[in-house]
Each structure stands twice: as structure tokens, then as C-alpha cells.
Tab-separated table of C-alpha atoms in Angstrom:
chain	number	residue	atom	x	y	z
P	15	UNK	CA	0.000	0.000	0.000
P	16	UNK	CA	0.937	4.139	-0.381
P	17	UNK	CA	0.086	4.818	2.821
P	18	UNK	CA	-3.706	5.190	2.311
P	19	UNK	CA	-3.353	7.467	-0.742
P	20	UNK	CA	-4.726	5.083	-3.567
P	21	UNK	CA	-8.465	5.648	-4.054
P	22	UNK	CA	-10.326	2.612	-5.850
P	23	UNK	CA	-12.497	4.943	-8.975
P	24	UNK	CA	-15.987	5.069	-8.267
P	25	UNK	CA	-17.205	3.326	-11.524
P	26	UNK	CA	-14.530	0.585	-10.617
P	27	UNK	CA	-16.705	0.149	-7.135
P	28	UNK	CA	-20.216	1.005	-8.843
P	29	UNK	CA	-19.212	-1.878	-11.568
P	30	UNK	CA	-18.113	-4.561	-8.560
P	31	UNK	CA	-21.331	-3.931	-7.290
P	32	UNK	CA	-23.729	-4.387	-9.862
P	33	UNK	CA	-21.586	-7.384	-10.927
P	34	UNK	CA	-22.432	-8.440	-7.328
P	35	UNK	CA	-25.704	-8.101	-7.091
P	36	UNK	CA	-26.069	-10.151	-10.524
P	37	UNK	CA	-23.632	-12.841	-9.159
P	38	UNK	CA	-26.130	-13.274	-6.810
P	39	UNK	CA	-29.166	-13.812	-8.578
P	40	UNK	CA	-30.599	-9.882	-7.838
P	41	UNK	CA	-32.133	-7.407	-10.367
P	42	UNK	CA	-32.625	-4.221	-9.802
P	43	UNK	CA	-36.096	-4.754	-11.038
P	44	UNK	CA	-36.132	-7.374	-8.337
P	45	UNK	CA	-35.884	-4.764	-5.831
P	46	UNK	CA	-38.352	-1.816	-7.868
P	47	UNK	CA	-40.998	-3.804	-7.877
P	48	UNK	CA	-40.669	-4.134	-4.084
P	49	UNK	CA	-39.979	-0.408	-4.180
P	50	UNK	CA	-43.443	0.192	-6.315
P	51	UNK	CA	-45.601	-2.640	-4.414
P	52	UNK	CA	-44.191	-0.403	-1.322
P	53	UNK	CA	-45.147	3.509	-3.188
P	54	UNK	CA	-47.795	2.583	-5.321
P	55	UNK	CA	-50.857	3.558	-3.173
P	56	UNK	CA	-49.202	6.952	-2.054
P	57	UNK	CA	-48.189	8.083	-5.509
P	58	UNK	CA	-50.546	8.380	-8.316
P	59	UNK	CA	-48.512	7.881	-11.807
P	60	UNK	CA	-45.768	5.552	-10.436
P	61	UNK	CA	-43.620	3.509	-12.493
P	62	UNK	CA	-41.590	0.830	-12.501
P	63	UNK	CA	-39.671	2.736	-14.293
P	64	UNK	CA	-39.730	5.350	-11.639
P	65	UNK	CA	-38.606	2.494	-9.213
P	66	UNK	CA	-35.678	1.237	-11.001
P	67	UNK	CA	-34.155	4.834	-11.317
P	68	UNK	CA	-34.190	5.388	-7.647
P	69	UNK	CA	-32.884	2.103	-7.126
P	70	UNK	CA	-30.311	2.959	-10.061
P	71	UNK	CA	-29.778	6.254	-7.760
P	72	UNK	CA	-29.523	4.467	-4.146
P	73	UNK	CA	-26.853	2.131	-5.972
P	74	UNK	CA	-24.210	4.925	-6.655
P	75	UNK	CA	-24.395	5.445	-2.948
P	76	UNK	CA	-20.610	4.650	-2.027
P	77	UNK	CA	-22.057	3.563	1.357
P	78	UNK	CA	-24.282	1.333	-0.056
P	79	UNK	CA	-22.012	-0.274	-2.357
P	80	UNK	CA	-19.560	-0.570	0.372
P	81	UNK	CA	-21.847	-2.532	2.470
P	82	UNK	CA	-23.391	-4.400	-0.095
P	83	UNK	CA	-19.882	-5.664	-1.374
P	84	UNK	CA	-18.953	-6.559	2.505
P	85	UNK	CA	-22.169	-8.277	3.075
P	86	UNK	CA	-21.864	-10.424	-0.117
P	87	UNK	CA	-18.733	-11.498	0.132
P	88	UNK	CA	-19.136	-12.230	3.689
P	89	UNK	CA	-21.875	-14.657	2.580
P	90	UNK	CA	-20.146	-15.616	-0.328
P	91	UNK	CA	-17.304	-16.920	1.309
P	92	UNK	CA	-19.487	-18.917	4.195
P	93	UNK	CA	-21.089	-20.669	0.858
P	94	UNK	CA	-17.546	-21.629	0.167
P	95	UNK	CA	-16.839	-22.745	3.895
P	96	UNK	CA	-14.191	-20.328	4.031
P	97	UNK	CA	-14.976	-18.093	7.533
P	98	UNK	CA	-13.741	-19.412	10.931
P	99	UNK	CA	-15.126	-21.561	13.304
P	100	UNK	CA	-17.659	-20.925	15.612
P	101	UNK	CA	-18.710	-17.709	12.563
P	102	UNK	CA	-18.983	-19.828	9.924
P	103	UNK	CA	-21.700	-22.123	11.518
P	104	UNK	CA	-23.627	-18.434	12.489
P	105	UNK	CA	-23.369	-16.872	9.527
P	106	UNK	CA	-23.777	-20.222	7.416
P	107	UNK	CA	-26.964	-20.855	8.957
P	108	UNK	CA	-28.400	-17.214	9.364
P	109	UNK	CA	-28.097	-17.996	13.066
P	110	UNK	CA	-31.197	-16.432	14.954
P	111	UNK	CA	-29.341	-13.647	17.633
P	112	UNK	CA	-26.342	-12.788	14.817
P	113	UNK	CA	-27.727	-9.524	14.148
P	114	UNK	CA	-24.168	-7.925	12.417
P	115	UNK	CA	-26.498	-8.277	8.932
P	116	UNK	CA	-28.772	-6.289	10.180
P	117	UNK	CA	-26.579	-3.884	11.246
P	118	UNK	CA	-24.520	-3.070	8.167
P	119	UNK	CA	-28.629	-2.827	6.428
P	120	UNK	CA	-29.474	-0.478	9.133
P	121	UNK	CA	-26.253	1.664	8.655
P	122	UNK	CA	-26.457	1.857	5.082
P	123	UNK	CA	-30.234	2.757	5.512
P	124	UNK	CA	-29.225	5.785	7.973
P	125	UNK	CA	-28.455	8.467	5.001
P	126	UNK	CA	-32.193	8.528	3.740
P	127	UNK	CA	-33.983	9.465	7.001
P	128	UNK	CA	-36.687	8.321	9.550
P	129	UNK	CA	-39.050	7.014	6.783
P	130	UNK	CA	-35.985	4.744	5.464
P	131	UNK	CA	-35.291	3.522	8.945
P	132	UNK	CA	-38.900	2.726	9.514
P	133	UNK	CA	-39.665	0.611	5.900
P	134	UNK	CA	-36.171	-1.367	6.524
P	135	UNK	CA	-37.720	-2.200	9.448
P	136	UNK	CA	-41.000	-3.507	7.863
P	137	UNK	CA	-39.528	-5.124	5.139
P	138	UNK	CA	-36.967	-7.099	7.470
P	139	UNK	CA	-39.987	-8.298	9.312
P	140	UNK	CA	-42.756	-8.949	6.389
P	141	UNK	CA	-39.588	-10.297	3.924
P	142	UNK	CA	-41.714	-9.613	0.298
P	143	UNK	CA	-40.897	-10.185	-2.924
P	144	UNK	CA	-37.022	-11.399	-3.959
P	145	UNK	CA	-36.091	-10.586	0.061
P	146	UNK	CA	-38.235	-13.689	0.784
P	147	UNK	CA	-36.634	-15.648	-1.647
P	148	UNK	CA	-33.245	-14.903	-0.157
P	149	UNK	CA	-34.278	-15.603	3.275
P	150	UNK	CA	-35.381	-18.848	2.702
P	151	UNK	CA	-32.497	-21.286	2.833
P	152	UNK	CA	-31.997	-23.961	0.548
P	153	UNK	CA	-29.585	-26.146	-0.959
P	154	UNK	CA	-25.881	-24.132	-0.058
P	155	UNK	CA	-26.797	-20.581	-0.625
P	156	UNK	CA	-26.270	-18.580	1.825
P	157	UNK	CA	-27.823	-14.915	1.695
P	158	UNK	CA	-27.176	-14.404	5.487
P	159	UNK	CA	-26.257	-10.350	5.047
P	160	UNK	CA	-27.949	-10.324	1.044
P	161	UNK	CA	-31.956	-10.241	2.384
P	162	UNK	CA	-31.124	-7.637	4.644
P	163	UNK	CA	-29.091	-5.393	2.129
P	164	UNK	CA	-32.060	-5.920	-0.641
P	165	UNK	CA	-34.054	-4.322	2.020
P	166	UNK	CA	-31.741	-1.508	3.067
P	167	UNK	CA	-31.516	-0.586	-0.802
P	168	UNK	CA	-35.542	-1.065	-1.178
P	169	UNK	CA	-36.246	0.691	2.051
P	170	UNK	CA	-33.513	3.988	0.613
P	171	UNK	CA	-35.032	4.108	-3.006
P	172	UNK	CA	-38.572	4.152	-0.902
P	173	UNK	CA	-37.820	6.616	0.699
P	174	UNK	CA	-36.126	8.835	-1.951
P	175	UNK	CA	-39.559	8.526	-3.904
P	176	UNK	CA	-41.895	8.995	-0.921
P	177	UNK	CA	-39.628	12.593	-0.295
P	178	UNK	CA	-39.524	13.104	-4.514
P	179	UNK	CA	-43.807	13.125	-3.860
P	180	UNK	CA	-43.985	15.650	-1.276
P	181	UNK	CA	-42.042	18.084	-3.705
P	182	UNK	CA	-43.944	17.103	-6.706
P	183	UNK	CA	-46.984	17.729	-4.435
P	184	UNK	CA	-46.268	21.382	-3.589
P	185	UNK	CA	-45.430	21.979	-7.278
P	186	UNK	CA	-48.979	20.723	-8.178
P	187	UNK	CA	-47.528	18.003	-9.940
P	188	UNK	CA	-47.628	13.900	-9.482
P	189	UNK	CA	-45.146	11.116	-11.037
P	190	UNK	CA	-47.640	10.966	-13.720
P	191	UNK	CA	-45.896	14.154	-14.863
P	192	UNK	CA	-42.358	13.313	-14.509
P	193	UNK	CA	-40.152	10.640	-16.766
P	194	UNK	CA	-38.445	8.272	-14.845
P	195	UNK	CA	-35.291	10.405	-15.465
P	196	UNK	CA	-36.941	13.316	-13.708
P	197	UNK	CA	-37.440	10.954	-10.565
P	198	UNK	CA	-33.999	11.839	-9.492
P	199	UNK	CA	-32.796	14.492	-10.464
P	200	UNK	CA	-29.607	14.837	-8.777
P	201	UNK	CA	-28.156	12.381	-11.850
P	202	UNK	CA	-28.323	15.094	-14.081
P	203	UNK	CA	-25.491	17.531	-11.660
P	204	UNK	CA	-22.640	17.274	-13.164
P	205	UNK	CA	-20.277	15.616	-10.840
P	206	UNK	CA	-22.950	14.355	-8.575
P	207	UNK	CA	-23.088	10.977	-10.568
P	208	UNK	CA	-21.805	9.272	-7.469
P	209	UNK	CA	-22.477	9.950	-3.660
């Protein structure tokens, strides 16, 4: 190492990511349509379109790639058998009082708010859509710290929409009038592509 002065480039992070997240077996229009199921009744006009581009924006979150890449190699390399004894046997069977993957979900979740905080909390607990698919073990996956990142991410691109409809409401406006570009748009700053 230099001492701490290399940077990794924040497309080489975003990319590692995304490849990730497919590795696993997750869309991101796995986790909008948890996003819309979630935003739907409060928001007249919504997309999944809209959904996917505030997942698309939660994702360049370095935080959130940060934990996501911790949390899936973490249970990529219990799959493999390759932690220590006794947290192998915890994290390879999603061991009931380990709650360290809920913890890096929670932290990532922290940047959006109260109202991200609150529908992590509901979607740990109710587990819909592909975060019930990854909570329920079979054969040797192991998605110990995935089910609870799907949520943070869900929970943060919730959140971004249910604050995007308050300001769309005081402009008179709904998501019926926006394109899905226009749902965040922050992406269009230059140099604001990544958090």
C-alpha cells in the first residue's frame, strides 16, 4: 500500500457492485418492484420505471455499495466454507441472535432518514418479494447479510420517492408528470453521478 493514498475509482466500485448483485441472482427490477408494491398507493402515476431509477440512484451510494460488497462477500465466502469456526456455523446458517447483517442494512439505511429507517424495518420483518426468496435457505446458498441489504436498498429508493412526492406535491404536480429520469434528479449535476 501508499500509505492510504490510492483511491479505488468510483465506476470501478459502482461496476463490482452491480456485478455483485447479478452474481447473486438480484435485479434491480427485483428490488423496484418491491420499491413500487411499497409507493404505489401513495403516488398516483408511479412507475416501474420510476422504481428502477431510484434504485439505479440508491446504488451509486458509495455507502451502499460498500456494504453491499462486505455483506456479499461475507456470505459468499461462508457458501464456500471459508470463515472461521464458531462464525462460519452463524453466519452459514443465518443464526437467529447474529444480528451484524442487520446492522450493516441499518447503517447503510441511515443516510435517507426516519421514513428509510422505519420501511427497513418492515420489510426485514414482512420479507416480500425477492427478500423472501433470499431468506429462505436452501440447498448451499447462503444470503445471510444479502436479504437484509435488498431491504436496506428497497427501504432507501422508498424513501427517496416517498420525499420526490412531497415536492412534486407542492409543485402541483404527481409522477404521472415526470419521466423516470426526472425521478432523481440529482443524476443530471454534473459531478454528482456518485455519492
Amino acid at each position: 500500500m501508499d500509505g492510504g493514498h490510492f483511491r479505488v475509482h468510483s465506476e470501478e466500485v459502482n461496476k463490482a457492485t452491480h456485478e455483485a448483485l447479478e452474481r447473486r441472482g438480484v435485479t434491480k427490477e427485483d428490488i423496484a418492484k418491491i420499491v413500487l408494491d411499497m409507493q404505489l398507493p401513495f403516488n398516483e402515476g408511479l412507475t416501474l420505471a420510476h422504481c428502477i431509477e431510484s434504485v439505479e440512484s440508491v446504488l451509486r451510494k458509495r455507502e451502499m455499495q460498500h456494504a453491499l460488497l462486505v455483506g456479499i462477500e461475507l456470505d459468499e465466502l461462508a457458501e464456500q466454507g471459508k470463515l472461521s469456526q464458531p462464525l462460519q456455523q452463524i453466519v452459514g446458517s443465518d443464526e437467529g441472535l447474529f444480528g451484524v447483517d442487520e446492522m450493516i442494512g441499518l447503517g447503510a439505511v441511515l443516510t435517507y432518514g426516519s421514513i428509510a429507517v422505519t420501511t427497513f424495518g418492515h420489510l426485514d420483518k414482512n420479507k416480500t418479494g425477492i427478500i423472501h426468496t433470499l431468506d429462505t435457505k436452501y440447498g448451499e446458498h447462503v444470503h445471510t447479510f444479502l436479504d437484509d441489504l435488498v431491504s436496506s436498498v428497497a427501504a432507501c429508493a422508498s424513501a427517496r420517492i416517498a420525499h420526490r412526492t412531497r415536492d412534486l406535491e407542492e409543485e402541483g404536480r404527481s409522477f404521472e408528470d415526470l419521466t423516470p429520469e426526472e425521478t432523481t434528479p440529482e443524476t443530471h449535476v454534473p459531478g454528482a453521478e456518485y455519492d
